């Protein structure tokens, strides 16, 4: 028997990728909603980041908690313990010639999309808005580097996507679950204007998923603030 606890606030986009996967695969879990670098985050993650998947195991009568960190490692674990419904693709899905292009997409979202969109645009836009001193024009001026980086990221990632359907066409995959939380944040602020018709259509398709609905509370798009 195994039970899962996700350490991380629903506000965290990487945490949402993990809870999207758990919901989609029908794996029950608990969630401890904490901020990065909080006492609990530090207790579970050596760098205090989110998320950690705490796996309660019962091996040979000896119970223990295994802490698995890093979203890419966590989703590989899900694929092994709950392979169906699959979130991997096959060669020929969307623009993919080989299966690993889905992991290439995922890694690009995590490595380039996350810093551009979250650190370059969403977080500074929210911080300046909450401070209430700067005008919209001043905010736009101060985030324009992040906006350019995000625009470039979006152009490149859209080129990797299938022209319709999910990121890899008819088959939903981890690519969609890594990209969606970032773009849901972006859509919730004025810089949502960066989103193309294709991206907006993809988001509407994603919005219909039960896993997306179940993981919306506590996010920026639901009007939440970090907690
Ligand atoms: N490499 C980590 C990145 C996770 C990550 O950046 N999480 C954010 C929250 S969405 C965080 O904890 N940030 C803390 C910080 O930037 O100091 C993963 O893939 O899980």
CSV table of C-alpha atoms and ligand atoms in Angstrom, one decimal:
chain,number,residue,atom,x,y,z
A,1,UNK,CA,0.0,0.0,0.0
A,2,UNK,CA,1.2,3.5,-0.8
A,3,UNK,CA,-0.2,6.9,-0.1
A,4,UNK,CA,0.8,10.2,-1.6
A,5,UNK,CA,1.1,13.7,-0.1
A,6,UNK,CA,2.1,16.7,-2.3
A,7,UNK,CA,4.0,19.4,-0.5
A,8,UNK,CA,3.3,22.7,-2.2
A,9,UNK,CA,0.7,25.4,-2.5
A,10,UNK,CA,-1.8,25.2,-5.4
A,11,UNK,CA,-0.4,28.6,-6.4
A,12,UNK,CA,2.8,27.0,-7.4
A,13,UNK,CA,2.8,26.1,-11.1
A,14,UNK,CA,5.2,23.1,-10.8
A,15,UNK,CA,3.0,21.8,-7.9
A,16,UNK,CA,-0.1,22.1,-10.2
A,17,UNK,CA,1.6,20.0,-12.8
A,18,UNK,CA,1.9,17.2,-10.3
A,19,UNK,CA,-1.6,17.5,-9.0
A,20,UNK,CA,-2.9,17.6,-12.6
A,21,UNK,CA,-1.2,14.3,-13.2
A,22,UNK,CA,-2.5,12.8,-9.9
A,23,UNK,CA,-6.1,13.8,-10.7
A,24,UNK,CA,-5.8,12.6,-14.3
A,25,UNK,CA,-4.4,9.2,-13.3
A,26,UNK,CA,-7.0,8.8,-10.6
A,27,UNK,CA,-4.3,8.6,-7.8
A,28,UNK,CA,-5.7,9.8,-4.5
A,29,UNK,CA,-3.5,12.3,-2.6
A,30,UNK,CA,-3.3,14.8,0.3
A,31,UNK,CA,-1.8,18.2,-0.2
A,32,UNK,CA,0.1,20.3,2.3
A,33,UNK,CA,-0.3,23.8,1.0
A,34,UNK,CA,2.9,25.6,1.9
A,35,UNK,CA,5.1,28.3,0.3
A,36,UNK,CA,8.7,27.7,-1.0
A,37,UNK,CA,11.4,28.1,1.7
A,38,UNK,CA,8.8,27.7,4.5
A,39,UNK,CA,9.7,25.5,7.4
A,40,UNK,CA,7.8,22.6,5.9
A,41,UNK,CA,9.2,23.1,2.3
A,42,UNK,CA,12.7,23.1,3.8
A,43,UNK,CA,11.9,19.9,5.7
A,44,UNK,CA,10.9,18.1,2.6
A,45,UNK,CA,13.1,19.6,-0.1
A,46,UNK,CA,16.9,20.1,0.2
A,47,UNK,CA,16.6,23.5,-1.5
A,48,UNK,CA,13.2,24.4,0.0
A,49,UNK,CA,11.5,24.4,-3.4
A,50,UNK,CA,8.1,23.0,-4.4
A,51,UNK,CA,6.9,20.4,-5.0
A,52,UNK,CA,7.9,17.3,-3.1
A,53,UNK,CA,6.0,14.1,-3.4
A,54,UNK,CA,6.0,12.3,-0.1
A,55,UNK,CA,5.4,8.6,-0.7
A,56,UNK,CA,4.3,6.6,2.3
A,57,UNK,CA,5.5,3.1,1.7
A,58,UNK,CA,5.2,-0.2,3.6
A,59,UNK,CA,8.2,-2.3,2.7
A,60,UNK,CA,8.6,-5.6,4.4
A,61,UNK,CA,6.6,-4.4,7.3
A,62,UNK,CA,8.8,-1.4,7.8
A,63,UNK,CA,6.9,1.8,7.1
A,64,UNK,CA,8.7,4.9,5.8
A,65,UNK,CA,8.3,8.1,4.0
A,66,UNK,CA,10.2,8.5,0.7
A,67,UNK,CA,10.6,12.1,-0.4
A,68,UNK,CA,10.7,12.5,-4.2
A,69,UNK,CA,11.7,15.9,-5.5
A,70,UNK,CA,11.9,17.5,-8.9
A,71,UNK,CA,8.8,17.5,-11.1
A,72,UNK,CA,10.4,15.5,-13.9
A,73,UNK,CA,11.4,12.7,-11.5
A,74,UNK,CA,7.9,12.8,-10.0
A,75,UNK,CA,6.1,12.4,-13.3
A,76,UNK,CA,8.4,9.6,-14.4
A,77,UNK,CA,7.5,7.8,-11.1
A,78,UNK,CA,3.7,8.3,-11.8
A,79,UNK,CA,4.2,6.8,-15.3
A,80,UNK,CA,5.8,3.7,-13.8
A,81,UNK,CA,3.4,3.1,-10.9
A,82,UNK,CA,0.3,4.2,-12.8
A,83,UNK,CA,1.1,3.8,-16.6
A,84,UNK,CA,-2.6,4.2,-17.6
A,85,UNK,CA,-4.1,6.5,-18.6
A,86,UNK,CA,-0.8,7.4,-20.3
A,87,UNK,CA,0.4,10.9,-20.5
A,88,UNK,CA,3.2,9.9,-22.9
A,89,UNK,CA,3.0,10.2,-26.7
A,90,UNK,CA,3.9,8.0,-29.6
A,91,UNK,CA,6.0,8.8,-32.6
A,92,UNK,CA,3.6,10.5,-35.1
A,93,UNK,CA,1.5,12.3,-32.5
A,94,UNK,CA,1.3,16.0,-33.4
A,95,UNK,CA,4.7,17.1,-34.7
A,96,UNK,CA,6.7,14.4,-32.9
A,97,UNK,CA,8.9,12.1,-34.9
A,98,UNK,CA,10.1,10.4,-31.8
A,99,UNK,CA,8.6,10.0,-28.3
A,100,UNK,CA,11.3,12.0,-26.5
A,101,UNK,CA,10.2,15.2,-28.2
A,102,UNK,CA,7.5,15.4,-25.6
A,103,UNK,CA,10.2,15.4,-22.9
A,104,UNK,CA,12.1,18.0,-24.8
A,105,UNK,CA,9.0,20.2,-24.8
A,106,UNK,CA,8.5,19.6,-21.1
A,107,UNK,CA,12.1,20.5,-20.3
A,108,UNK,CA,11.9,23.7,-22.4
A,109,UNK,CA,8.7,24.8,-20.6
A,110,UNK,CA,10.4,24.2,-17.2
A,111,UNK,CA,13.8,25.6,-18.0
A,112,UNK,CA,12.8,28.6,-20.3
A,113,UNK,CA,9.1,29.2,-20.0
A,114,UNK,CA,8.9,29.2,-16.2
A,115,UNK,CA,11.6,31.9,-15.7
A,116,UNK,CA,10.4,34.0,-18.6
A,117,UNK,CA,6.7,34.0,-17.6
A,118,UNK,CA,6.7,33.7,-13.8
A,119,UNK,CA,9.8,35.6,-12.9
A,120,UNK,CA,9.8,37.9,-15.9
A,121,UNK,CA,6.1,38.8,-16.0
A,122,UNK,CA,3.6,37.3,-13.6
A,123,UNK,CA,5.4,37.8,-10.3
A,124,UNK,CA,6.6,41.4,-10.9
A,125,UNK,CA,3.2,42.4,-12.4
A,126,UNK,CA,1.5,41.0,-9.3
A,127,UNK,CA,4.0,42.6,-6.9
A,128,UNK,CA,3.8,46.0,-8.5
A,129,UNK,CA,0.0,45.8,-8.7
A,130,UNK,CA,-0.3,44.8,-5.1
A,131,UNK,CA,2.0,47.7,-4.0
A,132,UNK,CA,-0.5,50.0,-5.7
A,133,UNK,CA,2.0,52.8,-6.5
A,134,UNK,CA,2.9,52.3,-10.2
A,135,UNK,CA,0.6,53.1,-13.1
A,136,UNK,CA,-0.1,50.4,-15.7
A,137,UNK,CA,2.3,52.1,-18.1
A,138,UNK,CA,5.0,52.1,-15.5
A,139,UNK,CA,4.4,48.4,-14.8
A,140,UNK,CA,4.6,47.6,-18.5
A,141,UNK,CA,7.8,49.5,-18.8
A,142,UNK,CA,9.4,47.7,-15.9
A,143,UNK,CA,8.5,44.2,-17.1
A,144,UNK,CA,9.2,44.7,-20.8
A,145,UNK,CA,12.3,42.5,-20.9
A,146,UNK,CA,10.3,39.6,-19.3
A,147,UNK,CA,7.5,40.3,-21.8
A,148,UNK,CA,9.9,40.0,-24.8
A,149,UNK,CA,11.4,36.8,-23.4
A,150,UNK,CA,7.9,35.4,-22.8
A,151,UNK,CA,6.8,36.4,-26.4
A,152,UNK,CA,9.8,34.6,-27.8
A,153,UNK,CA,9.2,31.5,-25.6
A,154,UNK,CA,5.5,31.4,-26.7
A,155,UNK,CA,6.4,31.6,-30.4
A,156,UNK,CA,8.9,28.8,-30.1
A,157,UNK,CA,6.7,26.5,-28.1
A,158,UNK,CA,3.8,27.1,-30.4
A,159,UNK,CA,5.9,26.1,-33.3
A,160,UNK,CA,6.6,22.8,-31.5
A,161,UNK,CA,2.9,22.2,-30.9
A,162,UNK,CA,0.4,20.5,-33.2
A,163,UNK,CA,-1.7,23.2,-35.1
A,164,UNK,CA,-4.8,21.9,-33.3
A,165,UNK,CA,-5.9,19.9,-30.3
A,166,UNK,CA,-3.5,19.3,-27.5
A,167,UNK,CA,0.3,20.1,-27.6
A,168,UNK,CA,0.8,16.8,-29.5
A,169,UNK,CA,-2.5,16.7,-31.3
A,170,UNK,CA,-5.3,14.3,-30.1
A,171,UNK,CA,-3.2,12.8,-27.3
A,172,UNK,CA,-3.1,14.7,-24.0
A,173,UNK,CA,0.4,14.5,-22.5
A,174,UNK,CA,2.7,15.8,-19.8
A,175,UNK,CA,3.6,18.6,-22.3
A,176,UNK,CA,0.1,20.0,-21.7
A,177,UNK,CA,0.3,19.6,-17.9
A,178,UNK,CA,3.6,21.4,-17.7
A,179,UNK,CA,2.5,24.3,-20.0
A,180,UNK,CA,-1.0,24.9,-18.7
A,181,UNK,CA,-0.3,26.2,-15.2
A,182,UNK,CA,2.1,28.8,-16.6
A,183,UNK,CA,-0.3,30.0,-19.3
A,184,UNK,CA,-3.2,30.0,-16.9
A,185,UNK,CA,-1.3,32.5,-14.7
A,186,UNK,CA,-0.5,34.6,-17.8
A,187,UNK,CA,-4.1,34.6,-19.0
A,188,UNK,CA,-5.1,36.0,-15.6
A,189,UNK,CA,-3.1,39.2,-16.0
A,190,UNK,CA,-3.1,41.9,-18.6
A,191,UNK,CA,-0.1,40.3,-20.4
A,192,UNK,CA,-2.5,37.5,-21.3
A,193,UNK,CA,-2.7,39.6,-24.5
A,194,UNK,CA,0.5,37.8,-25.5
A,195,UNK,CA,-1.5,34.6,-26.0
A,196,UNK,CA,-2.3,33.8,-29.7
A,197,UNK,CA,-5.5,32.4,-31.0
A,198,UNK,CA,-3.9,28.9,-31.1
A,199,UNK,CA,-2.9,29.2,-27.4
A,200,UNK,CA,-6.3,30.5,-26.4
A,201,UNK,CA,-8.0,27.6,-28.2
A,202,UNK,CA,-5.7,25.1,-26.6
A,203,UNK,CA,-6.4,26.6,-23.2
A,204,UNK,CA,-10.2,26.4,-23.8
A,205,UNK,CA,-9.7,22.7,-24.6
A,206,UNK,CA,-7.7,22.2,-21.4
A,207,UNK,CA,-10.2,24.1,-19.3
A,208,UNK,CA,-12.7,21.3,-20.0
A,209,UNK,CA,-10.6,18.6,-18.3
A,210,UNK,CA,-11.8,17.5,-14.9
A,211,UNK,CA,-8.2,17.5,-13.7
A,212,UNK,CA,-7.9,21.2,-14.7
A,213,UNK,CA,-11.2,22.1,-12.9
A,214,UNK,CA,-10.1,20.2,-9.8
A,215,UNK,CA,-6.8,22.0,-9.6
A,216,UNK,CA,-8.1,25.6,-10.2
A,217,UNK,CA,-8.9,26.6,-6.6
A,218,UNK,CA,-6.0,28.4,-5.0
A,219,UNK,CA,-4.4,29.5,-8.3
A,220,UNK,CA,-4.0,33.1,-9.6
A,221,UNK,CA,-6.7,32.5,-12.1
A,222,UNK,CA,-9.1,31.8,-9.3
A,223,UNK,CA,-8.2,35.1,-7.7
A,224,UNK,CA,-6.0,33.5,-5.0
A,225,UNK,CA,-2.7,34.9,-3.6
A,226,UNK,CA,0.3,32.9,-2.5
A,227,UNK,CA,-0.4,30.9,0.6
B,1,LIG,N1,13.4,22.0,-10.6
B,1,LIG,C1,12.2,22.1,-9.8
B,1,LIG,C2,11.7,23.6,-9.9
B,1,LIG,C3,10.5,23.8,-9.0
B,1,LIG,C4,10.3,25.3,-8.8
B,1,LIG,O1,11.0,26.2,-9.3
B,1,LIG,N2,9.3,25.6,-7.9
B,1,LIG,C5,9.0,26.9,-7.5
B,1,LIG,C6,7.6,27.1,-7.2
B,1,LIG,S1,6.5,26.9,-8.6
B,1,LIG,C7,9.8,27.2,-6.2
B,1,LIG,O2,9.8,26.5,-5.3
B,1,LIG,N3,10.5,28.3,-6.2
B,1,LIG,C8,11.3,28.8,-5.1
B,1,LIG,C9,12.4,29.8,-5.5
B,1,LIG,O3,12.4,30.2,-6.7
B,1,LIG,O4,13.2,30.2,-4.6
B,1,LIG,C10,11.2,21.1,-10.2
B,1,LIG,O5,11.2,20.7,-11.4
B,1,LIG,O6,10.4,20.6,-9.4
